[in-house]
mmCIF file of C-alpha atoms in Angstrom:
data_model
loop_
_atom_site.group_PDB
_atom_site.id
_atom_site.type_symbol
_atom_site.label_atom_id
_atom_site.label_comp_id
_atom_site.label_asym_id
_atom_site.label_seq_id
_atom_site.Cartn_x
_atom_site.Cartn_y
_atom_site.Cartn_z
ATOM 1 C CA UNK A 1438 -131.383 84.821 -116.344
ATOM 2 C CA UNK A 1439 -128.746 82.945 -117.795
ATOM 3 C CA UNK A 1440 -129.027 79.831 -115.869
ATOM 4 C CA UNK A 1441 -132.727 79.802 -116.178
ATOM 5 C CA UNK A 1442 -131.499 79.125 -120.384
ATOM 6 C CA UNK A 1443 -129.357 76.529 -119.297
ATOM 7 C CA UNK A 1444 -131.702 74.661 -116.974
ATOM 8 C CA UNK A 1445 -134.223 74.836 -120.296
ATOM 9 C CA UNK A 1446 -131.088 73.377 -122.420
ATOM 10 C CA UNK A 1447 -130.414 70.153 -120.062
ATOM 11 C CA UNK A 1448 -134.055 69.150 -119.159
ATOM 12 C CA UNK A 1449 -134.385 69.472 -123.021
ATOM 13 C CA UNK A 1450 -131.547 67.210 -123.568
ATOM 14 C CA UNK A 1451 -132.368 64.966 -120.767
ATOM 15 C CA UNK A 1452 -135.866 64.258 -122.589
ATOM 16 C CA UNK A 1453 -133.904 64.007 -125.724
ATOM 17 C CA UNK A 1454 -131.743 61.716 -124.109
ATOM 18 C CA UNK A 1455 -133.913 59.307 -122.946
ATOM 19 C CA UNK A 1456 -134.880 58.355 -125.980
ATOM 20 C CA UNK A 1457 -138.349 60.090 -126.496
ATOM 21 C CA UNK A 1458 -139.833 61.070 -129.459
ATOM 22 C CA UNK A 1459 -139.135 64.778 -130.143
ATOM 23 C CA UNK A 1460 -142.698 64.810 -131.223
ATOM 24 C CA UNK A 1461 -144.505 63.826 -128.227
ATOM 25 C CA UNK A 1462 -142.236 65.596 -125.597
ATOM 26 C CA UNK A 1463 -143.773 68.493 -125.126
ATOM 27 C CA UNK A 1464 -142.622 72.072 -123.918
ATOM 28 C CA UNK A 1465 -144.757 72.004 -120.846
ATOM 29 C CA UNK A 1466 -142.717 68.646 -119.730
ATOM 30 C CA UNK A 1467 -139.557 70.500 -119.975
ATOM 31 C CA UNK A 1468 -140.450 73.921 -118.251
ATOM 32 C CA UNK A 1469 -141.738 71.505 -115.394
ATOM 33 C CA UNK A 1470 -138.390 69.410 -115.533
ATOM 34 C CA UNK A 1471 -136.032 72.998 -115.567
ATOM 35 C CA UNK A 1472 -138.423 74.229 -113.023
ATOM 36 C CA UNK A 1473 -139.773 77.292 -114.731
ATOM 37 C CA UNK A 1474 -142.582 78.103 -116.174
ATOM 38 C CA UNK A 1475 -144.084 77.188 -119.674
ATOM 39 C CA UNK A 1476 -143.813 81.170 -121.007
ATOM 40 C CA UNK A 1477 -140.466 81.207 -119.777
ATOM 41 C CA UNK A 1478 -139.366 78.322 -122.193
ATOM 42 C CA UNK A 1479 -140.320 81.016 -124.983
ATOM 43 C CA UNK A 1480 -138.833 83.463 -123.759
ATOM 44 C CA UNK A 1481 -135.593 82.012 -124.694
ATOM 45 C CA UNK A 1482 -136.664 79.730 -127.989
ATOM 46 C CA UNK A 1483 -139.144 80.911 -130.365
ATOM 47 C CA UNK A 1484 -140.080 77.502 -131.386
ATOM 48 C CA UNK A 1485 -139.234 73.559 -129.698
ATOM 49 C CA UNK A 1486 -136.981 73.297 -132.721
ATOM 50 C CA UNK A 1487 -135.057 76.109 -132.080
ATOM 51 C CA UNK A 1488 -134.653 74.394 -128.605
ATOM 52 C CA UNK A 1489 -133.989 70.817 -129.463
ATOM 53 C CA UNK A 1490 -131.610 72.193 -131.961
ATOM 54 C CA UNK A 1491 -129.521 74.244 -129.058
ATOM 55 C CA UNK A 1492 -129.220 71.944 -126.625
ATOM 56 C CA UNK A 1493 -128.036 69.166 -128.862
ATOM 57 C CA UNK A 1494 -125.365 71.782 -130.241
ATOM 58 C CA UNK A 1495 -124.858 72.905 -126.951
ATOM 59 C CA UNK A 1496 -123.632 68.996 -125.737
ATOM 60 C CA UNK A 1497 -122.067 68.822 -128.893
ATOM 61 C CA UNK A 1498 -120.065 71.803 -127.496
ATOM 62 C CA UNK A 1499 -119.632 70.642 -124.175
ATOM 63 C CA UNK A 1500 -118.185 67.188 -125.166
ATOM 64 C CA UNK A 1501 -115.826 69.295 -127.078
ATOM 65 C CA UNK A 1502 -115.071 71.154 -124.483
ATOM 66 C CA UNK A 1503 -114.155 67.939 -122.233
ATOM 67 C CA UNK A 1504 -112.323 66.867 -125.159
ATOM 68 C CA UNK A 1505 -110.034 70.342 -125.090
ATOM 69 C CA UNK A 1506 -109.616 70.490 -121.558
ATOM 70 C CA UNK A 1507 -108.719 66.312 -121.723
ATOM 71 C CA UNK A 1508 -106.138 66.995 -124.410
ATOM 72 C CA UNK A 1509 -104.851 70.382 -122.917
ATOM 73 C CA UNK A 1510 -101.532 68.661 -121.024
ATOM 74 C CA UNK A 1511 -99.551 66.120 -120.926
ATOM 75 C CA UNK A 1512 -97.220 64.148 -123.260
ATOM 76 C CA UNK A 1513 -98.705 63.450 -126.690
ATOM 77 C CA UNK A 1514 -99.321 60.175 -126.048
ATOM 78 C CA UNK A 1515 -101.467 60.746 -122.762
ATOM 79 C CA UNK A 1516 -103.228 63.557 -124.151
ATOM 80 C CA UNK A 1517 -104.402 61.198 -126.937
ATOM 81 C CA UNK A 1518 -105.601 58.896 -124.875
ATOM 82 C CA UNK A 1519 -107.028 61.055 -122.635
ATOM 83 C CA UNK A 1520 -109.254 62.758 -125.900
ATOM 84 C CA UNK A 1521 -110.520 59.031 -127.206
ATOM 85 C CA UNK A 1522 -111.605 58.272 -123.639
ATOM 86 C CA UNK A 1523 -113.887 61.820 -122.958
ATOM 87 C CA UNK A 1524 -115.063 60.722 -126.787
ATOM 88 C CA UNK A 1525 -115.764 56.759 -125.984
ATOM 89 C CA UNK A 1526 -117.544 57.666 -122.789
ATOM 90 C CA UNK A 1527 -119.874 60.857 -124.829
ATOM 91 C CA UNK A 1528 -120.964 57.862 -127.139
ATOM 92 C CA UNK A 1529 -121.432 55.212 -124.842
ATOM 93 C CA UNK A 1530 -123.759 57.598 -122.430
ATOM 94 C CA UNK A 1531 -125.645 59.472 -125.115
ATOM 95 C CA UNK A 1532 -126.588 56.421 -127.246
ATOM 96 C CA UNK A 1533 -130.340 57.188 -126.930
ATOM 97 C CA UNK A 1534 -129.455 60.806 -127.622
ATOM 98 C CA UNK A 1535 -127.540 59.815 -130.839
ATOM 99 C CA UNK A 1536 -130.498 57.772 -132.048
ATOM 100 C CA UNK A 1537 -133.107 60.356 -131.706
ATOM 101 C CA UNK A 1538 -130.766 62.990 -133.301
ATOM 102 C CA UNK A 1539 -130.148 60.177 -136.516
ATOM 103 C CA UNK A 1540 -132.825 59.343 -136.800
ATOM 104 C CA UNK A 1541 -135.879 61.201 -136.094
ATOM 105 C CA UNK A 1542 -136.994 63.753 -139.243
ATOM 106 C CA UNK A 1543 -137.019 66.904 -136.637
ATOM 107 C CA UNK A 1544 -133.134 66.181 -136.977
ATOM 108 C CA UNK A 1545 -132.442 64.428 -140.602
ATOM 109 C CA UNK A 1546 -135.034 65.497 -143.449
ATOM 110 C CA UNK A 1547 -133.117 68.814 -144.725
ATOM 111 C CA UNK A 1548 -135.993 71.132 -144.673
ATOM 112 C CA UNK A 1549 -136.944 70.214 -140.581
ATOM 113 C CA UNK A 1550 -135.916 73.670 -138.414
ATOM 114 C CA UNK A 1551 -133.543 71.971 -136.237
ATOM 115 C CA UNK A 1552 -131.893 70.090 -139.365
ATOM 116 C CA UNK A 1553 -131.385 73.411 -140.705
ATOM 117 C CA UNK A 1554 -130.434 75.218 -137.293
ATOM 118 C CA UNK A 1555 -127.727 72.468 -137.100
ATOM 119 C CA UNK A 1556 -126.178 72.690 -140.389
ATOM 120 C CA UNK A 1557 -125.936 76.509 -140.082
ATOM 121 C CA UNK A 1558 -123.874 75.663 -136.554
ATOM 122 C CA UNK A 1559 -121.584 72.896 -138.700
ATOM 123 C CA UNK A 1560 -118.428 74.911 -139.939
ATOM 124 C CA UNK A 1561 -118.388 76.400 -135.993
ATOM 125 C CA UNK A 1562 -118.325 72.923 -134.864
ATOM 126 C CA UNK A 1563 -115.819 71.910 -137.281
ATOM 127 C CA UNK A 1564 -113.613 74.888 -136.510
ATOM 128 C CA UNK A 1565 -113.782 73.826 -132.410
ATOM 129 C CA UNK A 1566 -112.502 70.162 -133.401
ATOM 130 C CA UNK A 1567 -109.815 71.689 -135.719
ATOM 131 C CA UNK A 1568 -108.710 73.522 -132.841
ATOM 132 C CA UNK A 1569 -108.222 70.146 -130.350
ATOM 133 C CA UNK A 1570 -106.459 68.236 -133.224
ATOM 134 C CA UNK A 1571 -104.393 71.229 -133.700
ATOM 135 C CA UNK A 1572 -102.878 71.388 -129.762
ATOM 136 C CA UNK A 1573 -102.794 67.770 -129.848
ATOM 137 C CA UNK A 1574 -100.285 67.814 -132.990
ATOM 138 C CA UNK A 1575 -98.409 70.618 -131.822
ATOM 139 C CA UNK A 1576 -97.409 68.507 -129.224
ATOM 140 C CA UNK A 1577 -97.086 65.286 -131.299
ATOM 141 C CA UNK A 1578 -94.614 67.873 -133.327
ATOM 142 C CA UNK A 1579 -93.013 69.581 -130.076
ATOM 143 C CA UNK A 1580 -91.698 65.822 -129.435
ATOM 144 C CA UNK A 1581 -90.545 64.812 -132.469
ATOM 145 C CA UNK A 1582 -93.254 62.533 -133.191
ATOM 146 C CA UNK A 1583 -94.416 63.339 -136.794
ATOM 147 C CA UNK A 1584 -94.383 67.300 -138.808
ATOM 148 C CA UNK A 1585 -97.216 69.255 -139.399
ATOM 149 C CA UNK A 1586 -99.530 67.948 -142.423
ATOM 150 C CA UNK A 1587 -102.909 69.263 -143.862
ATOM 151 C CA UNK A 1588 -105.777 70.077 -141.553
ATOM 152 C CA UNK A 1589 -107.791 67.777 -143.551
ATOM 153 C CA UNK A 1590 -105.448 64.827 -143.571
ATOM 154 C CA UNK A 1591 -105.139 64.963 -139.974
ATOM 155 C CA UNK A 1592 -108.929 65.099 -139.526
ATOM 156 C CA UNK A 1593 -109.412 62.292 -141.900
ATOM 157 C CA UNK A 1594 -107.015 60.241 -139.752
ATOM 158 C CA UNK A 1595 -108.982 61.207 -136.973
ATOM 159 C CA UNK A 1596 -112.223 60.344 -138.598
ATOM 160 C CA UNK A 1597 -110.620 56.816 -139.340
ATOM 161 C CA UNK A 1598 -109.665 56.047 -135.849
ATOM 162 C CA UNK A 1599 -113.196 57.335 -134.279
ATOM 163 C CA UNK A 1600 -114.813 55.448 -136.604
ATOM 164 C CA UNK A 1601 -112.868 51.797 -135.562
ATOM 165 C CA UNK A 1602 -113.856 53.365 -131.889
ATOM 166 C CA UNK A 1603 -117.282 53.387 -133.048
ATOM 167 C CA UNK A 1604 -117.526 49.827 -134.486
ATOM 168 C CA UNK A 1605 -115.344 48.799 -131.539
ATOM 169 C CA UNK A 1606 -117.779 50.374 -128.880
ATOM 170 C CA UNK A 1607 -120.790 49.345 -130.403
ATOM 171 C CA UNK A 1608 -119.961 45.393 -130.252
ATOM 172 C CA UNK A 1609 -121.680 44.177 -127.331
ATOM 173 C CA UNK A 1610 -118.340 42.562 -126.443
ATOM 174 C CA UNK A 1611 -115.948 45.277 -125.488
ATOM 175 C CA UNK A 1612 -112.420 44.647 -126.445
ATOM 176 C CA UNK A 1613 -110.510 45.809 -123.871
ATOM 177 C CA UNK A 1614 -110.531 49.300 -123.398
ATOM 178 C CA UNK A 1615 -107.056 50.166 -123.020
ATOM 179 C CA UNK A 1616 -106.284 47.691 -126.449
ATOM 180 C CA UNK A 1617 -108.506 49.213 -128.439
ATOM 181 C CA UNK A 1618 -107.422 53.139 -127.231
ATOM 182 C CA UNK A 1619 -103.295 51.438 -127.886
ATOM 183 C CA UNK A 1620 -104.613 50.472 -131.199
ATOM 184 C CA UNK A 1621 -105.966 53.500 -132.188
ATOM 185 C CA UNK A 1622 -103.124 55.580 -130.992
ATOM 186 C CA UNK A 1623 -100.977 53.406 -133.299
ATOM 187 C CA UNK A 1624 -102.733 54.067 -136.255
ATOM 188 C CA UNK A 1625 -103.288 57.891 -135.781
ATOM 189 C CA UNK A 1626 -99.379 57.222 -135.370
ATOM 190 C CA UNK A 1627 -98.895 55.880 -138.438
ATOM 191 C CA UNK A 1628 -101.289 57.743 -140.412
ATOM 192 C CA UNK A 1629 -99.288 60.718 -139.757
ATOM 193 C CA UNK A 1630 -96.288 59.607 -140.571
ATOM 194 C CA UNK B 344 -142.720 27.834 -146.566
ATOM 195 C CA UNK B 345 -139.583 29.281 -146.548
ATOM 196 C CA UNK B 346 -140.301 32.025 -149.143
ATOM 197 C CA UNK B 347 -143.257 33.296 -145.960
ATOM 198 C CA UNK B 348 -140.206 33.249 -143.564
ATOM 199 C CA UNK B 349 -138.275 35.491 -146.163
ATOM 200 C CA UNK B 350 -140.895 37.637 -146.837
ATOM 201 C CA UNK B 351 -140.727 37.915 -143.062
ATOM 202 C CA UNK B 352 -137.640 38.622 -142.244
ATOM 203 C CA UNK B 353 -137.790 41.383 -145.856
ATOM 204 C CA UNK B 354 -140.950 43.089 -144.144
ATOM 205 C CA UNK B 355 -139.158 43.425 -140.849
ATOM 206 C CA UNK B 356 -136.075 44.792 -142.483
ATOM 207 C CA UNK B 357 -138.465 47.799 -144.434
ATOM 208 C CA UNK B 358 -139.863 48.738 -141.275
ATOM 209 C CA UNK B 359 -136.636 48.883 -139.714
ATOM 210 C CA UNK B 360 -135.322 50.322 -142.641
ATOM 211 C CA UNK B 361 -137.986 53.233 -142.703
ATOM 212 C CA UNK B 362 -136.539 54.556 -139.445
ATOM 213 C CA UNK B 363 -139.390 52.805 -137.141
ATOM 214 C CA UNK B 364 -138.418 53.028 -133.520
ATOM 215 C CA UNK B 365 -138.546 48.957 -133.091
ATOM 216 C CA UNK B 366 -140.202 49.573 -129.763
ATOM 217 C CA UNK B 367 -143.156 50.690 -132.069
ATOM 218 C CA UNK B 368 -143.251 48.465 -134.678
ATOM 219 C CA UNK B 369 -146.117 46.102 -134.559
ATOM 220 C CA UNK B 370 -145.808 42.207 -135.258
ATOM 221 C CA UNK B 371 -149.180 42.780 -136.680
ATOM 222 C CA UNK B 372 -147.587 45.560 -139.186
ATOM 223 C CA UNK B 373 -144.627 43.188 -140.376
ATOM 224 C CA UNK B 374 -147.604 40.243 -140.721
ATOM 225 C CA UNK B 375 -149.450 42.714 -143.277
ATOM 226 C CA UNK B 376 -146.444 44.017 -145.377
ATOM 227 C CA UNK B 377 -145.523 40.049 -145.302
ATOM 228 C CA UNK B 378 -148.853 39.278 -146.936
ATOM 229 C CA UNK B 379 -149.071 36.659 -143.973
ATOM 230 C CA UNK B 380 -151.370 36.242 -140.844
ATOM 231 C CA UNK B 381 -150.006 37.224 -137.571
ATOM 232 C CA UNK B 382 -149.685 33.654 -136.709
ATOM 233 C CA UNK B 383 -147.617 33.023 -139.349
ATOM 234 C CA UNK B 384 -144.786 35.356 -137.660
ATOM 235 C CA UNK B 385 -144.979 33.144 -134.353
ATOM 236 C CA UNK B 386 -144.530 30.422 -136.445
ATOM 237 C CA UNK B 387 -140.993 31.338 -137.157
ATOM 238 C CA UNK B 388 -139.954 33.453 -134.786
ATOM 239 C CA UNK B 389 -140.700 33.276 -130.885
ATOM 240 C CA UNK B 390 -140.544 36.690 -130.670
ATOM 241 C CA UNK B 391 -140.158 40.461 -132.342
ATOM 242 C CA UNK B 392 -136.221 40.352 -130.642
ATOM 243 C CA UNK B 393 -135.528 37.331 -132.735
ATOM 244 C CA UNK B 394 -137.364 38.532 -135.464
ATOM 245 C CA UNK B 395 -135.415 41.716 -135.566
ATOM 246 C CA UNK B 396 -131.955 40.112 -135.158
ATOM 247 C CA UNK B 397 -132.765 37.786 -137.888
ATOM 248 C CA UNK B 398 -133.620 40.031 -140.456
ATOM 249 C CA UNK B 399 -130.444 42.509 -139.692
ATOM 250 C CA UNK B 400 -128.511 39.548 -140.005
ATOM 251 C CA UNK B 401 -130.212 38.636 -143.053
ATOM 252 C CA UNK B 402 -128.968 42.031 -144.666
ATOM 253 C CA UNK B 403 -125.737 41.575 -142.808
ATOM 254 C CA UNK B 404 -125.176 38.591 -145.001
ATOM 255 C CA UNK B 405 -126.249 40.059 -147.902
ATOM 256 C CA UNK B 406 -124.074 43.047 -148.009
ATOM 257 C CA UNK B 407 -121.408 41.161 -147.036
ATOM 258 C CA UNK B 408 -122.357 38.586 -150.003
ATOM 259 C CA UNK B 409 -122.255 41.557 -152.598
ATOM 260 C CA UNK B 410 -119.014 42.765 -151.372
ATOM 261 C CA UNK B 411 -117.566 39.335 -151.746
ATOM 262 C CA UNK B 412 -118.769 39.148 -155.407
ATOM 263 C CA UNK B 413 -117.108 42.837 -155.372
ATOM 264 C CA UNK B 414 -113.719 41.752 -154.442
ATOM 265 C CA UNK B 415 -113.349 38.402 -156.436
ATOM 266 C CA UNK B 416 -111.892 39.786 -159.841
ATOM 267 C CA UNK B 417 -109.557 42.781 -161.271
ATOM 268 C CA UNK B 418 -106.077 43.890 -159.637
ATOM 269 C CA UNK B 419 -106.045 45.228 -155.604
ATOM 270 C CA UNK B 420 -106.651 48.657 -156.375
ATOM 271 C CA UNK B 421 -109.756 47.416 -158.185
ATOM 272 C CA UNK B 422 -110.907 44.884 -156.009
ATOM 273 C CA UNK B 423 -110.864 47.495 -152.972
ATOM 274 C CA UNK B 424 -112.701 50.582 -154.520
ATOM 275 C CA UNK B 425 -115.389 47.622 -155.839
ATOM 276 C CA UNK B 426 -115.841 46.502 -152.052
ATOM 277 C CA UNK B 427 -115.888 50.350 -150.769
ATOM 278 C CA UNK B 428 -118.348 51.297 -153.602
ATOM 279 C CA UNK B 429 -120.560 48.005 -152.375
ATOM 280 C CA UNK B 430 -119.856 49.283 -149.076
ATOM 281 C CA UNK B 431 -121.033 52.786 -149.288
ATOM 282 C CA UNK B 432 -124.368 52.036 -151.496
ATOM 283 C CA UNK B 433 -125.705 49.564 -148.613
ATOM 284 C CA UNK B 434 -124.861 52.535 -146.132
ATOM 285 C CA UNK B 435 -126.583 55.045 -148.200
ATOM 286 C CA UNK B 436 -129.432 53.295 -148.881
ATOM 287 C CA UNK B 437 -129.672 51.599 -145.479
ATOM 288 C CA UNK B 438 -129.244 54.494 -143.334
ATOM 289 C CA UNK B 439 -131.819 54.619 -140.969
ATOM 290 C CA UNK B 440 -131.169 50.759 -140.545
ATOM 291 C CA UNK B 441 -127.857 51.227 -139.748
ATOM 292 C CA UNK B 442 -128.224 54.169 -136.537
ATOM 293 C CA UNK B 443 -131.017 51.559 -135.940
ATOM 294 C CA UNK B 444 -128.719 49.072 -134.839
ATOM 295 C CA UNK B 445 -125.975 50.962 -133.979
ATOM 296 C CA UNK B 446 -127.812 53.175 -130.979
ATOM 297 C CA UNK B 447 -131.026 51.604 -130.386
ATOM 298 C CA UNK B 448 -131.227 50.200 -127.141
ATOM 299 C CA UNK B 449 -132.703 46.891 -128.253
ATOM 300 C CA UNK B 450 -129.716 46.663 -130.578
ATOM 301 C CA UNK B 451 -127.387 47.709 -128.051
ATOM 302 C CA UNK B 452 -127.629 46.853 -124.330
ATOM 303 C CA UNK B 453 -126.117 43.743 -123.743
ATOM 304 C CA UNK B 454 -128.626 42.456 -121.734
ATOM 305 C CA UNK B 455 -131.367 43.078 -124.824
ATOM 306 C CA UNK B 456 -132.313 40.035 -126.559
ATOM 307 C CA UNK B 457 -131.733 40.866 -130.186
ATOM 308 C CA UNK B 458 -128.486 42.467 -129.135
ATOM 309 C CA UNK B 459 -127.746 39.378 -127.399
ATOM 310 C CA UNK B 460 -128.993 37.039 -130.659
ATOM 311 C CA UNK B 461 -126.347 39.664 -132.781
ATOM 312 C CA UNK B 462 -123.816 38.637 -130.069
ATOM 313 C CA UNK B 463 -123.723 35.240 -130.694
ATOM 314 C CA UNK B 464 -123.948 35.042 -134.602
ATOM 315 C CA UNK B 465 -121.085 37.421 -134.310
ATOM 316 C CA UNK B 466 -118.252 35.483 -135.375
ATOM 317 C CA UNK B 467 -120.016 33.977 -138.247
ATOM 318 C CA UNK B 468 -120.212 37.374 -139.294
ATOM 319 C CA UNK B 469 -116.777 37.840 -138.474
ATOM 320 C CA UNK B 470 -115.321 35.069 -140.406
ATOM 321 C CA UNK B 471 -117.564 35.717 -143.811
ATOM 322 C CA UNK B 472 -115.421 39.473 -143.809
ATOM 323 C CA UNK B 473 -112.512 37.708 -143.262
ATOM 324 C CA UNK B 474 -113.066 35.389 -146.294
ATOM 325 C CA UNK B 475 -113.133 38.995 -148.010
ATOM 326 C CA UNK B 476 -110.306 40.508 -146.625
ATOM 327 C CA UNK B 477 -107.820 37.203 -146.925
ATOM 328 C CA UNK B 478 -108.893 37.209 -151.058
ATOM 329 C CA UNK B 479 -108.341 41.618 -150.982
ATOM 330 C CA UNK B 480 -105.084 40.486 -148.901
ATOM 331 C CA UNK B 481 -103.835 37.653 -151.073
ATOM 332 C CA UNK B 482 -103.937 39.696 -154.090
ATOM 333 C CA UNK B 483 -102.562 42.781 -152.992
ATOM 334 C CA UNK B 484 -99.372 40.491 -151.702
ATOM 335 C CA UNK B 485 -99.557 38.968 -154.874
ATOM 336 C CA UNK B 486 -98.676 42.073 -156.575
ATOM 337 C CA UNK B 487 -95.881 42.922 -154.284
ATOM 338 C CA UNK B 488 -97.596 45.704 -152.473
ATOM 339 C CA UNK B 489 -97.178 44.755 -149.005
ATOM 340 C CA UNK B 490 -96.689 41.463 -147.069
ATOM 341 C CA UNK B 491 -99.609 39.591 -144.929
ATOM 342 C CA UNK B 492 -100.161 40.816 -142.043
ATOM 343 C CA UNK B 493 -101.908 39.306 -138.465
ATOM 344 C CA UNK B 494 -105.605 38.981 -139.465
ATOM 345 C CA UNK B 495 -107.036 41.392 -136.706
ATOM 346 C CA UNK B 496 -104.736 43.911 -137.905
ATOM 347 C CA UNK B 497 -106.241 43.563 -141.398
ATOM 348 C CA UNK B 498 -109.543 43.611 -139.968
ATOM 349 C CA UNK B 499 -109.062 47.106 -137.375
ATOM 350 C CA UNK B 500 -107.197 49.027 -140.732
ATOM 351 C CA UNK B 501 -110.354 48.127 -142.652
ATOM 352 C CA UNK B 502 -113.035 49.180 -139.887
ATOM 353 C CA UNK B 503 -110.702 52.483 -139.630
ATOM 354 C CA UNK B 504 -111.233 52.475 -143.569
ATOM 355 C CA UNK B 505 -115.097 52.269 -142.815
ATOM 356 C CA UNK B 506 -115.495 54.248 -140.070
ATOM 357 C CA UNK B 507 -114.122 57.333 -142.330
ATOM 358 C CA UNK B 508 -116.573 56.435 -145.025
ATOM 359 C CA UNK B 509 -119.443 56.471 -142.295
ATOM 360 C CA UNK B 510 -118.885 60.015 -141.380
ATOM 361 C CA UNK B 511 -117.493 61.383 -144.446
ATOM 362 C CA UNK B 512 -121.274 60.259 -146.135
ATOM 363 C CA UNK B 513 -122.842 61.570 -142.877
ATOM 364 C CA UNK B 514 -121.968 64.978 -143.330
ATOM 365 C CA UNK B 515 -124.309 67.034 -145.216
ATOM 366 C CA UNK B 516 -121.927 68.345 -148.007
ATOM 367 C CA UNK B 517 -120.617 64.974 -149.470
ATOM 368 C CA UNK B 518 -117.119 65.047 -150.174
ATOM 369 C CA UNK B 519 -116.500 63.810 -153.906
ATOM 370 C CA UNK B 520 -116.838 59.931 -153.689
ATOM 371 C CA UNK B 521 -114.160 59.295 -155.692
ATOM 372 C CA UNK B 522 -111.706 61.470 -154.022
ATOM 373 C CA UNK B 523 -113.027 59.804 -150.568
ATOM 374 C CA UNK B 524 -112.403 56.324 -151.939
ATOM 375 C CA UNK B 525 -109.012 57.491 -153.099
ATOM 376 C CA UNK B 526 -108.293 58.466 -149.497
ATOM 377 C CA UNK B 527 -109.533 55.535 -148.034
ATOM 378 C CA UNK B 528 -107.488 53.306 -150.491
ATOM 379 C CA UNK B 529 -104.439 54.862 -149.387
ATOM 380 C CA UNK B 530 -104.983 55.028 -145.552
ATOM 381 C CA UNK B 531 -105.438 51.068 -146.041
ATOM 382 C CA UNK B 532 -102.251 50.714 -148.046
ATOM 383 C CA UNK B 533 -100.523 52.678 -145.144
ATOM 384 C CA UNK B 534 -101.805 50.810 -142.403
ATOM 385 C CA UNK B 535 -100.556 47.632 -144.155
ATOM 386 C CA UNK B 536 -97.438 48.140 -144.835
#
């Protein structure tokens, strides 16, 4: 039963993530692409909101989850590195996904189901980030590297270097990878010193 | 005839501003918002690509104009929060523009045209926000608060600076914007010095 929820999750995402209107994809499309039946599909979701909502949190969780398991050993410095590349390659695959989720009113105008759905998930969301930055620093802290500070300060600095990832990623000329990941691992650096 | 080609590029810009997925937005649309024939458009630009990148670049230039009006008067401290406040109103305002550019795929693959239009009016770009940051720079030396630095280095601490005001306004419960330009003043001073 359980996988038959999961199979409804990624052909919902894989709709999602090709950049089609959430309007016009329709339920019977994604029962065909899971491979179950169109009844089925409401079996697990009451409505296609409920669904678009879950499987965008659920690869939300799952990049998180790379993230975790990226940043889970190693010295500070690799598991850094290792975090900003499972983040740089979730953005650079799921562009389509991104837009769709921005911009389309299913996802953005507060009162839309799946706006609201996704809000309600956002302090759970939070609280699984927390939780990476917090191994990472315990390990930033285990070698000397900077103390402990605020949550939020360290997730601002965060914030600060995903953002110059963002910018970075999204000119059509790449900086070099590996400069640009150096360069952000030198400001998170300095920001928490 | 130039005022038709701005009212061009401006009626281009509201549909892209509106959240239109540019693969749906009709040259005949932009002609009728214009107040021009669809003719007209072809008369100025070859196609909807150029179009497109023209008119983001248009904005482009005039953000980046109002930020440099912004940052010309008033001590460093001053100066900055006038840029960031500049800075945050064109994202708030321009929002659906923005993820427009950012994550659409005509925006974004490098083999799209508009992208590859962006690409090559890049440095221009480039050099008009360096113009901003070398007058933010010069005064903040000139008040002792920390010495000139390589100009890419200027330019990565401010897209960190930016990147944290992009997400801080995306989430849903906006942090006070006074508290977030405070932070973002003082991650810049500490990348700079």
């Amino acid at each position: 039963m359980k996988d038959k929820k999961g199979d409804i999750l990624r052909a919902a995402l894989v709709c999602l993530g090709e950049g089609q209107n959430p309007n016009e994809i329709k339920i019977a499309e994604i029962a065909r692409r899971a491979g179950v039946g169109k009844g089925t599909v409401y079996e697990y979701f009451t409505s296609k909101q409920e669904l678009f909502a879950e499987s965008v949190l659920c690869f939300i969780s799952e990049c998180l989850a790379k993230m975790q398991k990226a940043g889970g050993s190693g010295s500070f410095r690799e598991r850094f590195f290792a975090v900003l590349k499972v983040l740089s390659g979730c953005l650079d695959n799921c562009r389509p996904l991104f837009y769709t989720v921005f911009l389309h009113q299913q996802f953005c105008s507060p009162e839309a189901e799946a706006a609201q759905r996704m809000l309600s998930r956002q302090p759970e969301v939070e609280r699984e980030l927390l939780l990476i930055l917090d191994e990472l620093l315990r390990q930033a802290e285990a070698e000397g590297l900077f103390p402990r500070r605020e949550e939020q300060d360290s997730l601002f600095a965060f914030s600060c270097v995903v953002g110059a990832l963002c910018f970075a990623g999204c000119s059509p000329t790449k900086q070099d990878r590996d400069l640009l990941f150096e360069k952000c691992y030198q400001t998170f650096l300095k920001l928490n010193q």
